[in-house]
Amino acid sequence: MASIRELHQQLVSKERSAVEITQEALQHIAALEPKLHSFLSVTADTALAQAQAVDAKIAAGEEIGVLAGIPIGIKDNMCTKGIRTTCASKILENFVPPYESTVTQKLADAGTVMVGKTNLDEFAMGSSTENSAFQVTANPWDLERVPGGSSGGSAAAVAAQECVVALGSDTGGSIRQPASFCGVVGMKPTYGLVSRYGLVAFASSLDQIGPFGRTVEDAAILLGAIAGYDPKDSTSLKAEVPDYTQALKPDVKNLRIGIIKETFGEGLDPAVEQAITKAIEQLRDLGAEIQEISCPRFRYGLPTYYIIAPSEASANLARYDGVKYGFRTTDAENLLSMYNRTRAAGFGTEVKRRIMVGTYTLSAGYYDAYYLKAQKVRTLIKQDFEKAFANVDILVSPTVPTTAFKAGEKTDDPLSMYLTDLMTITVNLAGLPGISIPCGFDDKGLPIGLQLIGNVLREDLLFQVAYAYEQATEWHKHTPKLLI
């Protein structure tokens, strides 16, 4: 499938219609889904109606935006009015939202064509999309391996060209990690840049919606459409949103790039280390100044995150009690047993684990020892980044310590699963923007991702460096085995 710009040109020149592009995407989804399982629901009727509206505008001689008629996938934890939104959980299996999330409303206003809602780890809790209550998504590069998580459905759909771009949400790496595993571009914006209104909450101080694309330009166009202040979200930033495509210059001369020392060493796959080292050398050849930077508290990111995120999840998921909406057990003698049995049947193992951890860390006797201490460490991690950005413009690291692992390999070992987020978590704790871009393959032909981290609201700089690297290499042009 072509890029956003290419499809836009085809639509404007009337070479193809939006309905033709949409039908092609829907046919491609129908052909691949029996193997891939990236969509929880395919919204064919909605998509064709949106495409017809775009064609009607073109026929009337009206100008259309660059995203009009572009097929897009939406992670199924963003509310879509009148369309089922499940969070891949039994407790919301039949939930149809009565309102629209801000991001999906903005995309509808821009004329995008929503082809479906993508699979995820239940309530976005996981790193492999194996925690979905309904299906396990496969990696288009190797169907026996996971696509990453929690936004694995969106990453796999973009990699397999089932849609041009997709939205994911990132709480501790849930956009960047699957982008790395699936060989696509994935951006986690600055906290507050994109409205969370209508995003089903996991950890409210960490969650952020962001774009997936096969190219840096596609991701930049999509972020530009969803970013901006929203009075419906109390954490939304009143910041001006630039045209990110203006930053797409193949030039990194004199930019100072810092290699985070703590992200190399024990636990890093040799093939990943080799690819990242080559990518850094490529940036040096393009004119960037490279230096090593230390973020000493980087290694405390994982334990800090796994206290703060479950604590917030425990509070956010208390609303699923079988009373107001969602699944309710029919097998209950009284109100308390209805609560207990609804939650026991409605939530999966990983969600229950995090609710229990979070409830424990917030309990009266342990709040100071765990939650409060974790928030203090979070501040120290943020200070490490502030010191680093006093000396450099951008930080680099591997996105994930390894390439995609086999389905079922880590399901019985939650700690080993948590370690896949080691490189991405600190970015969420500090509220910074980060992007993962393809930078190579291991000896099994599995993609490797390079993570670029920027200072607050410096998405433009991230896109600039990512674009310069992308244009100097060919990694984004490779095709997954599933499509060959």
PDB file of C-alpha atoms in Angstrom, residues 4-273:
ATOM      1  CA  ILE A   4      -0.237   9.031   2.671  1.00  0.00           C
ATOM      2  CA  ARG A   5       1.249  11.536   0.179  1.00  0.00           C
ATOM      3  CA  GLU A   6       1.121   9.077  -2.732  1.00  0.00           C
ATOM      4  CA  LEU A   7      -2.514   8.145  -2.018  1.00  0.00           C
ATOM      5  CA  HIS A   8      -3.415  11.826  -1.643  1.00  0.00           C
ATOM      6  CA  GLN A   9      -1.949  12.550  -5.070  1.00  0.00           C
ATOM      7  CA  GLN A  10      -3.888   9.637  -6.580  1.00  0.00           C
ATOM      8  CA  LEU A  11      -7.135  10.948  -5.039  1.00  0.00           C
ATOM      9  CA  VAL A  12      -6.611  14.577  -6.088  1.00  0.00           C
ATOM     10  CA  SER A  13      -5.667  13.571  -9.645  1.00  0.00           C
ATOM     11  CA  LYS A  14      -8.733  11.243  -9.709  1.00  0.00           C
ATOM     12  CA  GLU A  15      -6.444   8.343 -10.633  1.00  0.00           C
ATOM     13  CA  ARG A  16      -8.213   6.333  -7.895  1.00  0.00           C
ATOM     14  CA  SER A  17     -11.256   6.918  -5.722  1.00  0.00           C
ATOM     15  CA  ALA A  18     -11.376   6.712  -1.916  1.00  0.00           C
ATOM     16  CA  VAL A  19     -13.873   3.841  -2.245  1.00  0.00           C
ATOM     17  CA  GLU A  20     -11.415   1.876  -4.437  1.00  0.00           C
ATOM     18  CA  ILE A  21      -8.577   2.432  -1.942  1.00  0.00           C
ATOM     19  CA  THR A  22     -10.856   1.398   0.939  1.00  0.00           C
ATOM     20  CA  GLN A  23     -12.124  -1.721  -0.838  1.00  0.00           C
ATOM     21  CA  GLU A  24      -8.547  -2.741  -1.571  1.00  0.00           C
ATOM     22  CA  ALA A  25      -7.660  -2.352   2.125  1.00  0.00           C
ATOM     23  CA  LEU A  26     -10.728  -4.328   3.234  1.00  0.00           C
ATOM     24  CA  GLN A  27      -9.937  -7.140   0.756  1.00  0.00           C
ATOM     25  CA  HIS A  28      -6.336  -7.231   2.012  1.00  0.00           C
ATOM     26  CA  ILE A  29      -7.596  -7.428   5.625  1.00  0.00           C
ATOM     27  CA  ALA A  30      -9.994 -10.269   4.716  1.00  0.00           C
ATOM     28  CA  ALA A  31      -7.129 -12.202   3.088  1.00  0.00           C
ATOM     29  CA  LEU A  32      -4.629 -11.756   5.955  1.00  0.00           C
ATOM     30  CA  GLU A  33      -6.748 -11.794   9.108  1.00  0.00           C
ATOM     31  CA  PRO A  34      -7.145 -15.619   9.334  1.00  0.00           C
ATOM     32  CA  LYS A  35      -3.339 -15.743   9.892  1.00  0.00           C
ATOM     33  CA  LEU A  36      -2.603 -12.361  11.470  1.00  0.00           C
ATOM     34  CA  HIS A  37      -5.509 -11.556  13.851  1.00  0.00           C
ATOM     35  CA  SER A  38      -4.578  -7.874  14.125  1.00  0.00           C
ATOM     36  CA  PHE A  39      -8.182  -6.564  14.133  1.00  0.00           C
ATOM     37  CA  LEU A  40     -10.808  -7.206  16.807  1.00  0.00           C
ATOM     38  CA  SER A  41     -13.474  -5.701  14.579  1.00  0.00           C
ATOM     39  CA  VAL A  42     -13.468  -4.649  10.926  1.00  0.00           C
ATOM     40  CA  THR A  43     -15.719  -1.632  10.346  1.00  0.00           C
ATOM     41  CA  ALA A  44     -16.393  -2.098   6.629  1.00  0.00           C
ATOM     42  CA  ASP A  45     -19.720  -0.208   6.510  1.00  0.00           C
ATOM     43  CA  THR A  46     -18.312   2.800   8.402  1.00  0.00           C
ATOM     44  CA  ALA A  47     -15.173   2.787   6.228  1.00  0.00           C
ATOM     45  CA  LEU A  48     -17.085   2.723   2.936  1.00  0.00           C
ATOM     46  CA  ALA A  49     -19.445   5.490   4.108  1.00  0.00           C
ATOM     47  CA  GLN A  50     -16.435   7.664   5.080  1.00  0.00           C
ATOM     48  CA  ALA A  51     -14.774   6.914   1.721  1.00  0.00           C
ATOM     49  CA  GLN A  52     -17.957   7.840  -0.191  1.00  0.00           C
ATOM     50  CA  ALA A  53     -18.064  11.178   1.671  1.00  0.00           C
ATOM     51  CA  VAL A  54     -14.475  11.912   0.527  1.00  0.00           C
ATOM     52  CA  ASP A  55     -15.308  10.988  -3.088  1.00  0.00           C
ATOM     53  CA  ALA A  56     -18.382  13.255  -2.960  1.00  0.00           C
ATOM     54  CA  LYS A  57     -16.158  16.175  -1.865  1.00  0.00           C
ATOM     55  CA  ILE A  58     -13.716  15.527  -4.706  1.00  0.00           C
ATOM     56  CA  ALA A  59     -16.577  15.258  -7.227  1.00  0.00           C
ATOM     57  CA  ALA A  60     -17.952  18.598  -5.982  1.00  0.00           C
ATOM     58  CA  GLY A  61     -14.572  20.221  -6.594  1.00  0.00           C
ATOM     59  CA  GLU A  62     -13.870  20.766  -2.902  1.00  0.00           C
ATOM     60  CA  GLU A  63     -10.340  20.697  -1.554  1.00  0.00           C
ATOM     61  CA  ILE A  64      -9.499  17.686   0.617  1.00  0.00           C
ATOM     62  CA  GLY A  65      -6.938  17.400   3.413  1.00  0.00           C
ATOM     63  CA  VAL A  66      -3.904  15.143   3.114  1.00  0.00           C
ATOM     64  CA  LEU A  67      -5.486  12.485   5.371  1.00  0.00           C
ATOM     65  CA  ALA A  68      -8.852  12.354   3.581  1.00  0.00           C
ATOM     66  CA  GLY A  69      -9.608   8.874   2.265  1.00  0.00           C
ATOM     67  CA  ILE A  70      -6.616   7.278   4.033  1.00  0.00           C
ATOM     68  CA  PRO A  71      -7.337   3.833   5.620  1.00  0.00           C
ATOM     69  CA  ILE A  72      -6.470   3.821   9.334  1.00  0.00           C
ATOM     70  CA  GLY A  73      -6.619   1.323  12.201  1.00  0.00           C
ATOM     71  CA  ILE A  74      -7.605   2.422  15.726  1.00  0.00           C
ATOM     72  CA  LYS A  75      -6.433   0.582  18.855  1.00  0.00           C
ATOM     73  CA  ASP A  76      -9.515  -0.832  20.560  1.00  0.00           C
ATOM     74  CA  ASN A  77      -9.060   1.176  23.764  1.00  0.00           C
ATOM     75  CA  MET A  78     -10.178   4.443  22.143  1.00  0.00           C
ATOM     76  CA  CYS A  79     -13.911   5.146  22.308  1.00  0.00           C
ATOM     77  CA  THR A  80     -15.738   5.188  18.986  1.00  0.00           C
ATOM     78  CA  LYS A  81     -19.380   6.267  19.235  1.00  0.00           C
ATOM     79  CA  GLY A  82     -21.738   3.480  18.201  1.00  0.00           C
ATOM     80  CA  ILE A  83     -18.838   1.077  17.504  1.00  0.00           C
ATOM     81  CA  ARG A  84     -17.850  -1.627  19.993  1.00  0.00           C
ATOM     82  CA  THR A  85     -14.818  -0.742  22.139  1.00  0.00           C
ATOM     83  CA  THR A  86     -13.611  -3.757  24.122  1.00  0.00           C
ATOM     84  CA  CYS A  87     -10.069  -3.023  25.390  1.00  0.00           C
ATOM     85  CA  ALA A  88      -9.617  -6.737  24.494  1.00  0.00           C
ATOM     86  CA  SER A  89     -11.355  -7.580  27.788  1.00  0.00           C
ATOM     87  CA  LYS A  90     -14.354  -9.800  28.520  1.00  0.00           C
ATOM     88  CA  ILE A  91     -15.586  -7.158  30.964  1.00  0.00           C
ATOM     89  CA  LEU A  92     -16.141  -4.742  28.026  1.00  0.00           C
ATOM     90  CA  GLU A  93     -16.928  -7.377  25.381  1.00  0.00           C
ATOM     91  CA  ASN A  94     -20.226  -5.760  24.364  1.00  0.00           C
ATOM     92  CA  PHE A  95     -19.528  -2.148  25.357  1.00  0.00           C
ATOM     93  CA  VAL A  96     -20.640   0.392  22.730  1.00  0.00           C
ATOM     94  CA  PRO A  97     -19.528   3.919  23.739  1.00  0.00           C
ATOM     95  CA  PRO A  98     -22.128   6.716  23.677  1.00  0.00           C
ATOM     96  CA  TYR A  99     -19.405   9.274  22.816  1.00  0.00           C
ATOM     97  CA  GLU A 100     -16.362   9.733  20.577  1.00  0.00           C
ATOM     98  CA  SER A 101     -12.757  10.091  21.753  1.00  0.00           C
ATOM     99  CA  THR A 102     -11.087  13.380  20.807  1.00  0.00           C
ATOM    100  CA  VAL A 103      -8.471  11.701  18.579  1.00  0.00           C
ATOM    101  CA  THR A 104     -10.986   9.656  16.574  1.00  0.00           C
ATOM    102  CA  GLN A 105     -13.209  12.737  16.203  1.00  0.00           C
ATOM    103  CA  LYS A 106     -10.249  14.730  14.862  1.00  0.00           C
ATOM    104  CA  LEU A 107      -9.441  11.954  12.401  1.00  0.00           C
ATOM    105  CA  ALA A 108     -13.070  11.710  11.274  1.00  0.00           C
ATOM    106  CA  ASP A 109     -13.057  15.494  10.742  1.00  0.00           C
ATOM    107  CA  ALA A 110      -9.862  15.095   8.684  1.00  0.00           C
ATOM    108  CA  GLY A 111     -11.668  12.579   6.452  1.00  0.00           C
ATOM    109  CA  THR A 112      -9.743   9.422   7.399  1.00  0.00           C
ATOM    110  CA  VAL A 113     -11.320   6.038   6.743  1.00  0.00           C
ATOM    111  CA  MET A 114     -11.443   3.802   9.839  1.00  0.00           C
ATOM    112  CA  VAL A 115     -11.144   0.212   8.619  1.00  0.00           C
ATOM    113  CA  GLY A 116     -11.266  -1.358  12.082  1.00  0.00           C
ATOM    114  CA  LYS A 117     -10.383  -1.561  15.763  1.00  0.00           C
ATOM    115  CA  THR A 118      -7.066  -3.316  16.438  1.00  0.00           C
ATOM    116  CA  ASN A 119      -6.163  -5.979  18.993  1.00  0.00           C
ATOM    117  CA  LEU A 120      -4.201  -5.229  22.164  1.00  0.00           C
ATOM    118  CA  ASP A 121      -3.174  -6.693  25.492  1.00  0.00           C
ATOM    119  CA  GLU A 122      -6.207  -6.453  27.786  1.00  0.00           C
ATOM    120  CA  PHE A 123      -6.548  -2.833  29.011  1.00  0.00           C
ATOM    121  CA  ALA A 124      -3.133  -2.215  27.369  1.00  0.00           C
ATOM    122  CA  MET A 125      -1.396  -4.307  30.051  1.00  0.00           C
ATOM    123  CA  GLY A 126       1.294  -6.397  28.404  1.00  0.00           C
ATOM    124  CA  SER A 127       4.171  -6.511  25.943  1.00  0.00           C
ATOM    125  CA  SER A 128       3.118  -9.184  23.459  1.00  0.00           C
ATOM    126  CA  THR A 129      -0.646  -8.811  22.692  1.00  0.00           C
ATOM    127  CA  GLU A 130      -1.008 -12.330  24.153  1.00  0.00           C
ATOM    128  CA  ASN A 131      -3.072 -10.937  27.046  1.00  0.00           C
ATOM    129  CA  SER A 132      -6.041 -10.185  24.763  1.00  0.00           C
ATOM    130  CA  ALA A 133      -9.191 -12.012  25.902  1.00  0.00           C
ATOM    131  CA  PHE A 134     -10.160 -12.733  22.289  1.00  0.00           C
ATOM    132  CA  GLN A 135      -7.168 -13.598  20.085  1.00  0.00           C
ATOM    133  CA  VAL A 136      -3.381 -13.577  19.806  1.00  0.00           C
ATOM    134  CA  THR A 137      -1.966 -11.362  17.048  1.00  0.00           C
ATOM    135  CA  ALA A 138       0.940 -12.738  14.991  1.00  0.00           C
ATOM    136  CA  ASN A 139       4.035 -10.876  13.814  1.00  0.00           C
ATOM    137  CA  PRO A 140       3.954 -10.373   9.995  1.00  0.00           C
ATOM    138  CA  TRP A 141       7.706 -11.108   9.817  1.00  0.00           C
ATOM    139  CA  ASP A 142       7.261 -14.526  11.490  1.00  0.00           C
ATOM    140  CA  LEU A 143       3.772 -15.792  12.328  1.00  0.00           C
ATOM    141  CA  GLU A 144       5.109 -17.885  15.237  1.00  0.00           C
ATOM    142  CA  ARG A 145       6.351 -14.746  16.994  1.00  0.00           C
ATOM    143  CA  VAL A 146       4.590 -11.944  18.847  1.00  0.00           C
ATOM    144  CA  PRO A 147       4.157  -8.442  17.374  1.00  0.00           C
ATOM    145  CA  GLY A 148       4.962  -6.815  20.727  1.00  0.00           C
ATOM    146  CA  GLY A 149       2.455  -4.984  22.884  1.00  0.00           C
ATOM    147  CA  SER A 150       0.317  -3.639  24.051  1.00  0.00           C
ATOM    148  CA  SER A 151      -0.432  -1.996  20.660  1.00  0.00           C
ATOM    149  CA  GLY A 152       0.542  -5.159  18.759  1.00  0.00           C
ATOM    150  CA  GLY A 153      -2.589  -5.154  16.589  1.00  0.00           C
ATOM    151  CA  SER A 154      -1.894  -1.649  15.270  1.00  0.00           C
ATOM    152  CA  ALA A 155       1.808  -2.359  14.633  1.00  0.00           C
ATOM    153  CA  ALA A 156       1.081  -5.653  12.836  1.00  0.00           C
ATOM    154  CA  ALA A 157      -1.698  -4.071  10.743  1.00  0.00           C
ATOM    155  CA  VAL A 158       0.618  -1.288   9.518  1.00  0.00           C
ATOM    156  CA  ALA A 159       3.531  -3.681   8.883  1.00  0.00           C
ATOM    157  CA  ALA A 160       1.246  -6.044   6.930  1.00  0.00           C
ATOM    158  CA  GLN A 161      -0.192  -3.063   4.969  1.00  0.00           C
ATOM    159  CA  GLU A 162      -3.753  -3.759   6.143  1.00  0.00           C
ATOM    160  CA  CYS A 163      -3.975  -0.005   6.713  1.00  0.00           C
ATOM    161  CA  VAL A 164      -1.678   2.916   5.871  1.00  0.00           C
ATOM    162  CA  VAL A 165      -1.321   4.214   9.444  1.00  0.00           C
ATOM    163  CA  ALA A 166      -2.744   3.360  12.862  1.00  0.00           C
ATOM    164  CA  LEU A 167      -3.130   4.773  16.363  1.00  0.00           C
ATOM    165  CA  GLY A 168      -1.741   3.117  19.461  1.00  0.00           C
ATOM    166  CA  SER A 169      -1.353   4.122  23.095  1.00  0.00           C
ATOM    167  CA  ASP A 170       1.936   4.061  25.002  1.00  0.00           C
ATOM    168  CA  THR A 171       2.076   3.732  28.808  1.00  0.00           C
ATOM    169  CA  GLY A 172       5.547   2.196  29.147  1.00  0.00           C
ATOM    170  CA  GLY A 173       6.572   1.482  25.551  1.00  0.00           C
ATOM    171  CA  SER A 174       3.362   0.115  24.045  1.00  0.00           C
ATOM    172  CA  ILE A 175       3.846   1.971  20.740  1.00  0.00           C
ATOM    173  CA  ARG A 176       7.638   1.906  20.425  1.00  0.00           C
ATOM    174  CA  GLN A 177       8.189  -1.745  21.434  1.00  0.00           C
ATOM    175  CA  PRO A 178       5.731  -3.246  18.886  1.00  0.00           C
ATOM    176  CA  ALA A 179       7.030  -0.771  16.266  1.00  0.00           C
ATOM    177  CA  SER A 180      10.495  -2.252  16.841  1.00  0.00           C
ATOM    178  CA  PHE A 181       9.239  -5.869  16.692  1.00  0.00           C
ATOM    179  CA  CYS A 182       7.212  -5.216  13.501  1.00  0.00           C
ATOM    180  CA  GLY A 183       9.732  -3.021  11.661  1.00  0.00           C
ATOM    181  CA  VAL A 184       7.613   0.140  11.488  1.00  0.00           C
ATOM    182  CA  VAL A 185       7.808   3.714  12.816  1.00  0.00           C
ATOM    183  CA  GLY A 186       6.104   4.335  16.176  1.00  0.00           C
ATOM    184  CA  MET A 187       6.012   7.632  18.080  1.00  0.00           C
ATOM    185  CA  LYS A 188       5.122   8.261  21.721  1.00  0.00           C
ATOM    186  CA  PRO A 189       4.511  12.034  22.004  1.00  0.00           C
ATOM    187  CA  THR A 190       5.208  14.354  24.956  1.00  0.00           C
ATOM    188  CA  TYR A 191       2.736  13.692  27.773  1.00  0.00           C
ATOM    189  CA  GLY A 192      -0.252  16.011  27.263  1.00  0.00           C
ATOM    190  CA  LEU A 193       0.392  16.800  23.577  1.00  0.00           C
ATOM    191  CA  VAL A 194      -2.415  14.465  22.446  1.00  0.00           C
ATOM    192  CA  SER A 195      -5.764  14.425  24.252  1.00  0.00           C
ATOM    193  CA  ARG A 196      -6.556  11.329  26.328  1.00  0.00           C
ATOM    194  CA  TYR A 197     -10.298  12.095  26.335  1.00  0.00           C
ATOM    195  CA  GLY A 198     -12.002   8.869  25.287  1.00  0.00           C
ATOM    196  CA  LEU A 199      -8.882   6.734  25.778  1.00  0.00           C
ATOM    197  CA  VAL A 200      -9.825   4.018  28.284  1.00  0.00           C
ATOM    198  CA  ALA A 201      -7.436   4.705  31.166  1.00  0.00           C
ATOM    199  CA  PHE A 202      -4.712   2.315  32.303  1.00  0.00           C
ATOM    200  CA  ALA A 203      -2.226   4.586  34.135  1.00  0.00           C
ATOM    201  CA  SER A 204      -3.375   8.174  33.733  1.00  0.00           C
ATOM    202  CA  SER A 205      -0.029   9.899  34.412  1.00  0.00           C
ATOM    203  CA  LEU A 206       1.737   7.727  31.823  1.00  0.00           C
ATOM    204  CA  ASP A 207      -0.766   6.956  29.008  1.00  0.00           C
ATOM    205  CA  GLN A 208      -0.276   8.785  25.714  1.00  0.00           C
ATOM    206  CA  ILE A 209      -1.772   8.192  22.241  1.00  0.00           C
ATOM    207  CA  GLY A 210       0.553   8.189  19.241  1.00  0.00           C
ATOM    208  CA  PRO A 211       0.947   7.205  15.568  1.00  0.00           C
ATOM    209  CA  PHE A 212       2.264   4.165  13.685  1.00  0.00           C
ATOM    210  CA  GLY A 213       3.383   4.471  10.068  1.00  0.00           C
ATOM    211  CA  ARG A 214       5.617   2.677   7.602  1.00  0.00           C
ATOM    212  CA  THR A 215       7.551   5.920   7.059  1.00  0.00           C
ATOM    213  CA  VAL A 216       8.576   8.818   9.279  1.00  0.00           C
ATOM    214  CA  GLU A 217       6.552  11.204   7.104  1.00  0.00           C
ATOM    215  CA  ASP A 218       3.344   9.175   7.583  1.00  0.00           C
ATOM    216  CA  ALA A 219       3.837   9.217  11.361  1.00  0.00           C
ATOM    217  CA  ALA A 220       4.527  12.984  11.295  1.00  0.00           C
ATOM    218  CA  ILE A 221       1.360  13.711   9.281  1.00  0.00           C
ATOM    219  CA  LEU A 222      -0.778  11.589  11.618  1.00  0.00           C
ATOM    220  CA  LEU A 223       0.632  13.168  14.790  1.00  0.00           C
ATOM    221  CA  GLY A 224      -0.044  16.640  13.366  1.00  0.00           C
ATOM    222  CA  ALA A 225      -3.712  15.686  12.920  1.00  0.00           C
ATOM    223  CA  ILE A 226      -4.286  14.378  16.476  1.00  0.00           C
ATOM    224  CA  ALA A 227      -2.082  16.737  18.552  1.00  0.00           C
ATOM    225  CA  GLY A 228      -3.324  19.895  20.250  1.00  0.00           C
ATOM    226  CA  TYR A 229      -5.032  21.281  23.327  1.00  0.00           C
ATOM    227  CA  ASP A 230      -8.329  19.752  24.424  1.00  0.00           C
ATOM    228  CA  PRO A 231     -10.404  21.325  27.249  1.00  0.00           C
ATOM    229  CA  LYS A 232     -11.965  17.885  27.876  1.00  0.00           C
ATOM    230  CA  ASP A 233      -8.601  16.557  29.106  1.00  0.00           C
ATOM    231  CA  SER A 234      -7.279  18.223  32.272  1.00  0.00           C
ATOM    232  CA  THR A 235      -3.707  17.069  31.484  1.00  0.00           C
ATOM    233  CA  SER A 236      -3.765  18.490  27.932  1.00  0.00           C
ATOM    234  CA  LEU A 237      -0.980  20.987  27.151  1.00  0.00           C
ATOM    235  CA  LYS A 238      -1.767  24.446  25.775  1.00  0.00           C
ATOM    236  CA  ALA A 239       1.048  24.175  23.264  1.00  0.00           C
ATOM    237  CA  GLU A 240       1.168  25.254  19.651  1.00  0.00           C
ATOM    238  CA  VAL A 241       1.318  22.309  17.251  1.00  0.00           C
ATOM    239  CA  PRO A 242       3.819  22.919  14.435  1.00  0.00           C
ATOM    240  CA  ASP A 243       3.619  21.365  10.989  1.00  0.00           C
ATOM    241  CA  TYR A 244       5.854  18.367  11.708  1.00  0.00           C
ATOM    242  CA  THR A 245       6.397  17.707   8.003  1.00  0.00           C
ATOM    243  CA  GLN A 246       8.400  20.970   7.865  1.00  0.00           C
ATOM    244  CA  ALA A 247      10.990  19.276  10.109  1.00  0.00           C
ATOM    245  CA  LEU A 248      11.540  16.440   7.617  1.00  0.00           C
ATOM    246  CA  LYS A 249      14.934  17.526   6.318  1.00  0.00           C
ATOM    247  CA  PRO A 250      17.663  14.958   5.633  1.00  0.00           C
ATOM    248  CA  ASP A 251      20.084  17.028   7.701  1.00  0.00           C
ATOM    249  CA  VAL A 252      21.490  16.384  11.179  1.00  0.00           C
ATOM    250  CA  LYS A 253      24.675  18.449  10.830  1.00  0.00           C
ATOM    251  CA  ASN A 254      25.985  19.720  14.184  1.00  0.00           C
ATOM    252  CA  LEU A 255      23.120  18.139  16.128  1.00  0.00           C
ATOM    253  CA  ARG A 256      24.393  16.732  19.419  1.00  0.00           C
ATOM    254  CA  ILE A 257      23.297  13.125  19.919  1.00  0.00           C
ATOM    255  CA  GLY A 258      23.884  11.329  23.212  1.00  0.00           C
ATOM    256  CA  ILE A 259      24.201   7.546  23.563  1.00  0.00           C
ATOM    257  CA  ILE A 260      22.662   6.449  26.871  1.00  0.00           C
ATOM    258  CA  LYS A 261      25.481   4.406  28.414  1.00  0.00           C
ATOM    259  CA  GLU A 262      23.126   2.439  30.694  1.00  0.00           C
ATOM    260  CA  THR A 263      21.208   0.911  27.755  1.00  0.00           C
ATOM    261  CA  PHE A 264      24.223  -1.118  26.592  1.00  0.00           C
ATOM    262  CA  GLY A 265      25.815  -4.145  28.239  1.00  0.00           C
ATOM    263  CA  GLU A 266      24.343  -7.192  29.951  1.00  0.00           C
ATOM    264  CA  GLY A 267      21.029  -8.434  28.561  1.00  0.00           C
ATOM    265  CA  LEU A 268      21.380  -6.706  25.180  1.00  0.00           C
ATOM    266  CA  ASP A 269      21.163  -9.121  22.233  1.00  0.00           C
ATOM    267  CA  PRO A 270      24.476  -8.954  20.255  1.00  0.00           C
ATOM    268  CA  ALA A 271      22.569  -8.549  16.956  1.00  0.00           C
ATOM    269  CA  VAL A 272      20.624  -5.593  18.418  1.00  0.00           C
ATOM    270  CA  GLU A 273      23.817  -4.010  19.781  1.00  0.00           C
TER     271      GLU A 273
END
